[in-house]
Amino acid sequence: MTEKVLETTLEVLKEDAEGLLMEWIDQADEDGAKRSDLFSEREERDQAASMLRAFRLGVRDTSREGDFDLRDEHWADLRGILSEITHERVERGVLPGEMAALVLALKTPLFGRLTDKLVGQPDRLIEEVLIVSKAIDAFALYTNEVFIAEREQIIERQRDEMLELSTPVVELWDKVLTLPLIGTLDSMRAQEVMESLLQAIVERQAEVVIVDITGVKTVDTQVAQHLLRTAAAVRLMGARCIISGISPKIAQTMVELGVDVGEVRTRSSIKNALTDALTSVGVAIRPIERNQRSGA
Amino acid sequence: MNAAAIYAVEGVLLVSITSDITDSDIIELQEHLSNRIAESETRGVVVDISALEIVDTFVGRILAQLTAIARLLDAETYVVGMRPAVAMTLVELGMYLPDNHTALTLDHALEKIRSARSANGISRRA
């Protein structure tokens, strides 16, 4: 009998696929990798069965070829199925560790069977176990990679959405725009903010722009730099920029940091800024007579 | 000179720069404009750069120079019609053009010049 890599493993997989599957699921249950609360018995079984099937095909082709490499064409099926299942499980709230544990749980029943088969041939047993172990570890790692990739995508998407959401330019009055900034202001957001603000100035023919930083948590030198650059760009466009909502705390930090706002106007509240802005476009807010009030 | 044209509008010199202006054109424009300011004794110059899509430090520097020259000849310079991308580039390059006045459009600039002039006129008469 010629010795081939993974030959015995393939035999085991062929002979007792059903038994192996059952044992695998039981083992996963024992390891706490089974989520009966999220998946029905049937779904759990179907997923495991399809993984096992793809695993067998991969083992078959690898056994012909020789050495193991997850990136090989033989494992394309299994890779596809693993990412599909990981995707599905993660979506329902399975933790990445549990997904890996589920894959790793296959080791116990598989090794048990290999030991039975290769009794009296410790050398071959060790060889097989080593390779299978390496393969299964690689699959478990792969599910983790898939999981991380998915998370990255979600983060990416949410960041884009946040960028859009967080830069609303509002027209307060004819020729008066306001941009309420909320959260943190990093370089990328600052760029986005500047772009949409300048675009709005052109579209609405604005003369005064109020950048309100009431919602900005902290102002460090970088944020101050961004704000001043925005103000400079607004000025170049031919409009005037007022920075409002500077809290006493932020005023103190800015002075401590040595930030010089130059000619940029700053106001403590948006109310003051608005009065200022309206005055410069020739509009005033004044109280109305008591008997003119609606509803009074 | 095709890339830039100088018109006299309401006692103000309007300089219109087209998109394909070259560096040599700009130097020529500088020469022309200083002559025109001195001849017409104008108090205001409006540089319309709305057609300008690309700026570099050279253009930025020339704008600053035009302003300085005009100021020496007793005229204020307004830069109008700057595109958002141009404004961002200039800021990126650190060219804040501190001596230039800016306005959104020619109309806005004329209005500002007029009001500055009337304010001046009053103070002179007084």
Coordinates of C-alpha atoms in Angstrom, one line a residue:
Chain A
M1 CA 0.0 0.0 0.0
T2 CA 1.5 3.3 -1.1
E3 CA 1.5 5.9 1.5
K4 CA -0.3 9.1 0.5
V5 CA -0.9 12.2 2.5
L6 CA -4.3 12.4 4.1
E7 CA -5.3 9.0 2.7
T8 CA -6.6 7.6 5.9
T9 CA -8.4 10.9 6.6
L10 CA -10.1 10.6 3.3
E11 CA -11.1 7.1 4.1
V12 CA -12.6 8.1 7.4
L13 CA -14.5 10.9 5.7
K14 CA -15.9 8.6 3.1
E15 CA -16.8 5.8 5.3
D16 CA -18.6 7.4 8.1
A17 CA -19.6 10.9 7.1
E18 CA -22.9 10.7 8.9
G19 CA -21.4 9.5 12.2
L20 CA -18.6 12.1 12.0
L21 CA -21.1 14.8 11.4
M22 CA -23.2 13.8 14.4
E23 CA -20.2 13.6 16.6
W24 CA -18.8 16.9 15.4
I25 CA -22.1 18.7 16.2
D26 CA -22.1 17.1 19.7
Q27 CA -18.6 18.1 20.2
A28 CA -19.3 21.7 19.1
D29 CA -22.2 21.6 21.6
E30 CA -19.9 20.5 24.4
D31 CA -17.3 23.2 23.5
G32 CA -20.1 25.8 23.7
A33 CA -19.8 26.6 19.9
K34 CA -23.3 25.6 19.1
R35 CA -25.9 28.3 19.3
S36 CA -29.2 26.6 19.6
D37 CA -30.7 29.9 20.4
L38 CA -29.8 31.4 17.0
F39 CA -29.9 28.3 14.8
S40 CA -32.3 25.4 14.6
E41 CA -31.0 21.9 14.8
R42 CA -31.6 21.5 11.1
E43 CA -29.7 24.6 10.0
E44 CA -26.8 23.7 12.3
R45 CA -26.7 20.3 10.7
D46 CA -27.0 21.5 7.1
Q47 CA -24.2 24.0 7.7
A48 CA -21.9 21.4 9.2
A49 CA -22.8 18.9 6.5
S50 CA -21.9 21.3 3.7
M51 CA -18.7 22.2 5.4
L52 CA -17.8 18.5 5.8
R53 CA -18.6 17.8 2.2
A54 CA -16.4 20.6 0.9
F55 CA -13.7 19.5 3.4
R56 CA -13.8 16.0 1.9
L57 CA -13.5 17.2 -1.6
G58 CA -10.5 19.4 -0.6
V59 CA -8.9 16.4 1.2
R60 CA -9.4 14.3 -1.8
D61 CA -7.7 16.7 -4.2
T62 CA -5.0 17.5 -1.7
S63 CA -4.3 13.8 -1.2
R64 CA -3.6 13.5 -4.9
E65 CA -1.4 16.6 -5.0
G66 CA 0.7 16.2 -1.9
D67 CA 1.0 19.2 0.4
F68 CA -1.6 21.4 2.1
D69 CA -2.2 25.0 1.3
L70 CA -5.5 26.7 2.0
R71 CA -5.0 29.1 -0.9
D72 CA -4.9 26.1 -3.3
E73 CA -7.6 25.7 -5.9
H74 CA -8.8 22.4 -4.1
W75 CA -10.0 24.4 -1.1
A76 CA -11.9 27.0 -3.1
D77 CA -15.2 25.3 -2.4
L78 CA -14.5 25.1 1.3
R79 CA -13.4 28.7 1.4
G80 CA -16.6 29.8 -0.3
I81 CA -18.7 27.7 2.1
L82 CA -16.8 28.9 5.1
S83 CA -17.2 32.6 4.3
E84 CA -20.9 32.0 3.5
I85 CA -21.6 30.3 6.8
T86 CA -19.4 32.7 8.7
H87 CA -21.4 35.6 7.1
E88 CA -24.7 34.0 8.0
R89 CA -23.7 33.2 11.6
V90 CA -22.1 36.5 12.3
E91 CA -25.2 38.3 11.0
R92 CA -27.3 36.4 13.6
G93 CA -24.9 37.4 16.3
V94 CA -22.5 34.5 16.7
L95 CA -19.2 35.6 18.1
P96 CA -16.1 35.0 16.0
G97 CA -14.6 32.9 18.7
E98 CA -17.6 30.6 18.6
M99 CA -17.4 30.3 14.8
A100 CA -13.7 29.2 15.1
A101 CA -14.5 26.8 17.9
L102 CA -17.2 25.2 15.8
V103 CA -14.6 24.5 13.1
L104 CA -12.0 23.3 15.6
A105 CA -14.5 20.9 17.2
L106 CA -14.2 18.8 14.1
K107 CA -10.7 17.8 15.3
T108 CA -11.9 15.6 18.2
P109 CA -14.1 13.1 16.3
L110 CA -11.8 13.1 13.3
F111 CA -8.7 12.3 15.4
G112 CA -10.5 9.7 17.3
R113 CA -11.3 7.9 14.1
L114 CA -7.8 8.3 12.8
T115 CA -6.4 6.8 15.9
D116 CA -8.6 3.8 15.6
K117 CA -7.7 3.3 11.9
L118 CA -4.0 3.7 12.3
V119 CA -3.5 1.7 15.5
G120 CA 0.0 0.2 15.4
Q121 CA 1.2 2.8 13.0
P122 CA 2.2 5.7 15.2
D123 CA 4.4 7.4 12.6
R124 CA 1.6 7.6 10.1
L125 CA -0.9 8.6 12.7
I126 CA 1.2 11.6 13.8
E127 CA 1.8 12.6 10.2
E128 CA -1.9 12.6 9.4
V129 CA -2.9 14.3 12.6
L130 CA -0.3 17.0 12.0
I131 CA -1.6 17.8 8.5
V132 CA -5.3 17.6 9.3
S133 CA -4.7 19.7 12.4
K134 CA -2.9 22.3 10.3
A135 CA -5.7 22.4 7.8
I136 CA -8.4 22.7 10.4
D137 CA -6.5 25.5 12.2
A138 CA -6.2 27.3 8.9
F139 CA -10.0 27.0 8.4
A140 CA -10.7 28.4 11.8
L141 CA -8.3 31.3 11.2
Y142 CA -10.0 31.8 7.9
T143 CA -13.4 32.2 9.4
N144 CA -11.9 34.9 11.7
E145 CA -10.5 36.7 8.7
V146 CA -13.9 36.6 7.0
F147 CA -15.4 38.0 10.2
I148 CA -12.9 40.8 10.4
A149 CA -13.3 41.7 6.7
E150 CA -17.1 41.9 7.3
R151 CA -16.7 44.2 10.3
E152 CA -14.3 46.4 8.3
Q153 CA -16.9 46.8 5.6
I154 CA -19.5 47.8 8.1
I155 CA -17.2 50.3 9.7
E156 CA -16.3 51.7 6.3
R157 CA -19.9 52.1 5.3
Q158 CA -20.9 53.7 8.6
R159 CA -18.0 56.1 8.4
D160 CA -19.2 57.2 5.0
E161 CA -22.7 57.6 6.2
M162 CA -21.5 59.6 9.2
L163 CA -19.5 61.9 7.0
E164 CA -22.6 62.6 5.0
L165 CA -24.8 63.0 8.0
S166 CA -22.5 65.2 10.0
T167 CA -22.0 67.9 7.5
P168 CA -25.3 69.6 7.0
V169 CA -25.1 73.1 5.8
V170 CA -28.2 75.0 6.8
E171 CA -29.5 78.2 5.3
L172 CA -30.6 80.3 8.3
W173 CA -31.6 83.4 6.3
D174 CA -30.9 84.8 2.9
K175 CA -27.2 84.9 2.4
V176 CA -26.6 83.4 5.9
L177 CA -25.5 79.8 6.2
T178 CA -24.7 77.8 9.3
L179 CA -22.7 74.6 9.7
P180 CA -23.2 72.9 13.1
L181 CA -20.2 70.7 13.8
I182 CA -20.7 67.7 16.0
G183 CA -18.2 65.2 17.3
T184 CA -14.6 65.0 16.4
L185 CA -13.0 66.8 13.6
D186 CA -10.2 64.8 11.9
S187 CA -8.5 65.7 8.7
M188 CA -10.8 63.7 6.5
R189 CA -13.9 65.2 8.0
A190 CA -12.5 68.7 8.0
Q191 CA -11.9 68.3 4.3
E192 CA -15.4 67.1 3.7
V193 CA -16.8 69.9 5.8
M194 CA -14.9 72.5 3.9
E195 CA -15.9 71.1 0.6
S196 CA -19.6 71.1 1.3
L197 CA -19.5 74.5 3.0
L198 CA -17.7 76.1 0.0
Q199 CA -20.1 74.4 -2.4
A200 CA -23.1 75.7 -0.4
I201 CA -21.6 79.2 -0.5
V202 CA -21.6 79.2 -4.3
E203 CA -25.0 77.6 -4.5
R204 CA -26.8 79.9 -2.1
Q205 CA -24.7 83.0 -2.8
A206 CA -24.0 83.3 0.9
E207 CA -22.3 86.3 2.4
V208 CA -21.9 85.1 6.0
V209 CA -21.2 81.6 7.3
I210 CA -21.5 80.6 10.9
V211 CA -19.5 77.6 11.9
D212 CA -20.9 76.4 15.2
I213 CA -18.7 74.2 17.3
T214 CA -21.0 73.8 20.3
G215 CA -21.1 70.1 19.6
V216 CA -17.3 69.7 19.2
K217 CA -16.0 67.9 22.2
T218 CA -12.4 69.0 22.2
V219 CA -10.4 71.5 20.3
D220 CA -6.7 70.7 19.9
T221 CA -4.2 72.4 17.7
Q222 CA -5.2 70.2 14.8
V223 CA -8.9 71.0 15.0
A224 CA -8.1 74.7 15.5
Q225 CA -6.0 74.5 12.4
H226 CA -8.8 72.9 10.4
L227 CA -11.2 75.6 11.6
L228 CA -9.0 78.4 10.7
R229 CA -8.2 77.0 7.3
T230 CA -12.0 76.6 6.7
A231 CA -12.4 80.2 7.7
A232 CA -9.6 81.3 5.3
A233 CA -11.1 79.4 2.4
V234 CA -14.5 80.9 3.1
R235 CA -12.9 84.4 3.1
L236 CA -11.2 83.6 -0.2
M237 CA -14.6 82.7 -1.7
G238 CA -15.7 86.2 -0.8
A239 CA -17.9 85.3 2.3
R240 CA -17.3 86.0 5.9
C241 CA -16.8 83.3 8.5
I242 CA -18.0 83.5 12.1
I243 CA -17.0 80.7 14.5
S244 CA -19.6 80.3 17.3
G245 CA -20.2 78.1 20.2
I246 CA -16.8 78.5 21.8
S247 CA -17.2 77.4 25.3
P248 CA -15.2 79.0 28.1
K249 CA -13.3 75.8 28.4
I250 CA -12.4 75.7 24.7
A251 CA -11.4 79.3 24.8
Q252 CA -9.0 78.6 27.6
T253 CA -7.5 75.6 25.8
M254 CA -7.1 77.6 22.6
V255 CA -5.2 80.3 24.4
E256 CA -3.1 77.7 26.3
L257 CA -2.3 76.0 23.0
G258 CA -1.3 79.4 21.5
V259 CA -3.9 79.2 18.7
D260 CA -4.2 82.6 17.1
V261 CA -7.5 83.0 15.3
G262 CA -6.3 86.2 13.5
E263 CA -9.1 88.1 11.9
V264 CA -11.6 85.3 12.2
R265 CA -14.6 86.4 14.3
T266 CA -15.5 84.3 17.2
R267 CA -18.7 84.4 19.2
S268 CA -19.6 82.5 22.4
S269 CA -23.1 81.5 21.2
I270 CA -24.8 80.9 18.0
K271 CA -27.3 83.6 19.1
N272 CA -24.7 86.3 19.1
A273 CA -23.3 85.0 15.9
L274 CA -26.7 85.1 14.2
T275 CA -27.3 88.7 15.4
D276 CA -23.9 89.6 14.0
A277 CA -24.5 87.8 10.7
L278 CA -28.0 89.3 10.2
T279 CA -26.7 92.8 10.9
S280 CA -24.1 92.4 8.2
V281 CA -26.7 91.4 5.6
G282 CA -28.9 94.3 6.7
V283 CA -31.6 92.4 8.7
A284 CA -32.5 92.7 12.3
I285 CA -34.6 90.7 14.7
R286 CA -36.8 92.8 17.0
P287 CA -39.5 92.0 19.5
I288 CA -43.1 92.4 18.2
E289 CA -45.9 94.2 20.0
R290 CA -47.8 92.1 22.5
N291 CA -51.1 92.5 20.7
Q292 CA -49.6 91.2 17.5
R293 CA -48.6 87.9 18.9
S294 CA -50.5 85.0 17.4
G295 CA -52.5 83.1 19.8
A296 CA -52.3 85.8 22.4
Chain B
M1 CA -3.6 89.4 -25.0
N2 CA -6.3 86.8 -25.1
A3 CA -6.0 85.0 -21.8
A4 CA -6.9 88.0 -19.8
A5 CA -8.9 91.1 -20.6
I6 CA -9.2 94.4 -18.8
Y7 CA -12.5 96.4 -18.9
A8 CA -13.5 99.6 -17.3
V9 CA -16.8 99.1 -15.5
E10 CA -18.4 101.8 -13.4
G11 CA -15.1 103.5 -12.7
V12 CA -13.6 100.1 -11.7
L13 CA -11.2 98.1 -13.7
L14 CA -12.5 94.6 -14.3
V15 CA -9.8 92.0 -15.0
S16 CA -11.2 88.8 -16.4
I17 CA -8.9 85.8 -16.5
T18 CA -9.7 82.8 -18.7
S19 CA -8.9 79.3 -18.0
D20 CA -6.0 78.8 -20.3
I21 CA -3.9 81.6 -18.9
T22 CA -0.1 80.9 -19.0
D23 CA 2.6 82.2 -16.8
S24 CA 3.8 84.7 -19.4
D25 CA 0.3 86.0 -19.9
I26 CA 0.1 86.7 -16.3
I27 CA 3.3 88.7 -16.3
E28 CA 2.0 90.6 -19.3
L29 CA -1.3 91.2 -17.5
Q30 CA 0.6 92.6 -14.5
E31 CA 2.4 95.1 -16.8
H32 CA -0.9 96.1 -18.6
L33 CA -2.9 96.5 -15.4
S34 CA -0.4 98.7 -13.6
N35 CA -0.4 101.0 -16.6
R36 CA -4.2 101.1 -16.8
I37 CA -4.6 101.8 -13.1
A38 CA -2.2 104.7 -13.3
E39 CA -3.9 106.1 -16.4
S40 CA -7.5 105.8 -15.2
E41 CA -6.8 106.8 -11.6
T42 CA -9.3 104.1 -10.6
R43 CA -9.8 103.3 -6.9
G44 CA -10.9 99.7 -7.4
V45 CA -9.7 96.6 -9.3
V46 CA -11.9 93.5 -9.6
V47 CA -10.1 90.3 -10.7
D48 CA -12.6 87.7 -11.8
I49 CA -11.1 84.3 -11.6
S50 CA -14.3 82.2 -12.0
A51 CA -12.9 80.6 -15.1
L52 CA -9.7 79.6 -13.3
E53 CA -9.9 75.9 -12.4
I54 CA -6.3 75.3 -11.4
V55 CA -4.1 77.4 -9.3
D56 CA -0.5 76.9 -8.1
T57 CA 1.7 79.0 -5.9
F58 CA 2.7 81.1 -9.0
V59 CA -0.9 82.2 -9.6
G60 CA -1.3 82.8 -5.9
R61 CA 1.8 84.9 -5.8
I62 CA 0.8 86.9 -8.8
L63 CA -2.6 87.7 -7.3
A64 CA -0.9 88.9 -4.2
Q65 CA 1.5 91.0 -6.3
L66 CA -1.3 92.5 -8.4
T67 CA -2.9 93.6 -5.1
A68 CA 0.3 95.1 -3.8
I69 CA 0.9 97.0 -7.0
A70 CA -2.7 98.3 -7.1
R71 CA -2.4 99.3 -3.5
L72 CA 0.7 101.4 -4.2
L73 CA -1.3 103.1 -7.0
D74 CA -4.1 103.7 -4.5
A75 CA -6.6 101.1 -5.7
E76 CA -8.1 98.3 -3.7
T77 CA -8.3 94.8 -5.3
Y78 CA -11.2 92.4 -5.1
V79 CA -10.8 88.8 -6.1
V80 CA -14.2 87.4 -7.1
G81 CA -15.7 84.2 -8.3
M82 CA -13.2 81.9 -6.8
R83 CA -14.2 78.2 -7.1
P84 CA -14.4 76.1 -4.0
A85 CA -11.6 73.8 -5.3
V86 CA -9.4 76.8 -5.9
A87 CA -10.0 78.2 -2.5
M88 CA -9.1 74.9 -0.9
T89 CA -6.0 74.6 -2.9
L90 CA -4.8 78.1 -2.0
V91 CA -5.4 77.4 1.7
E92 CA -3.6 74.1 1.3
L93 CA -0.7 75.9 -0.2
G94 CA -0.8 78.3 2.8
M95 CA -1.7 81.3 0.5
Y96 CA -4.4 83.1 2.4
L97 CA -4.1 86.3 0.3
P98 CA -4.4 88.5 3.4
D99 CA -4.2 91.8 1.5
N100 CA -6.9 90.9 -1.1
H101 CA -10.5 91.8 -0.6
T102 CA -12.7 89.0 -1.8
A103 CA -16.3 88.9 -2.9
L104 CA -18.6 86.2 -4.3
T105 CA -19.4 87.8 -7.6
L106 CA -18.7 91.0 -9.5
D107 CA -22.0 92.5 -8.2
H108 CA -21.0 91.9 -4.6
A109 CA -17.6 93.4 -5.3
L110 CA -19.0 96.5 -7.0
E111 CA -21.4 97.0 -4.1
K112 CA -18.6 96.8 -1.6
I113 CA -16.4 99.2 -3.6
R114 CA -19.3 101.6 -3.8
S115 CA -20.1 101.6 -0.1
A116 CA -16.4 101.9 0.7
R117 CA -16.2 104.9 -1.6
S118 CA -19.2 106.7 -0.2
A119 CA -17.9 106.1 3.3
N120 CA -14.6 107.6 2.2
G121 CA -16.3 110.5 0.3
I122 CA -18.1 111.5 3.5
S123 CA -15.0 111.4 5.6
R124 CA -13.2 113.5 2.9
R125 CA -15.9 116.1 2.7
A126 CA -16.1 116.4 6.4

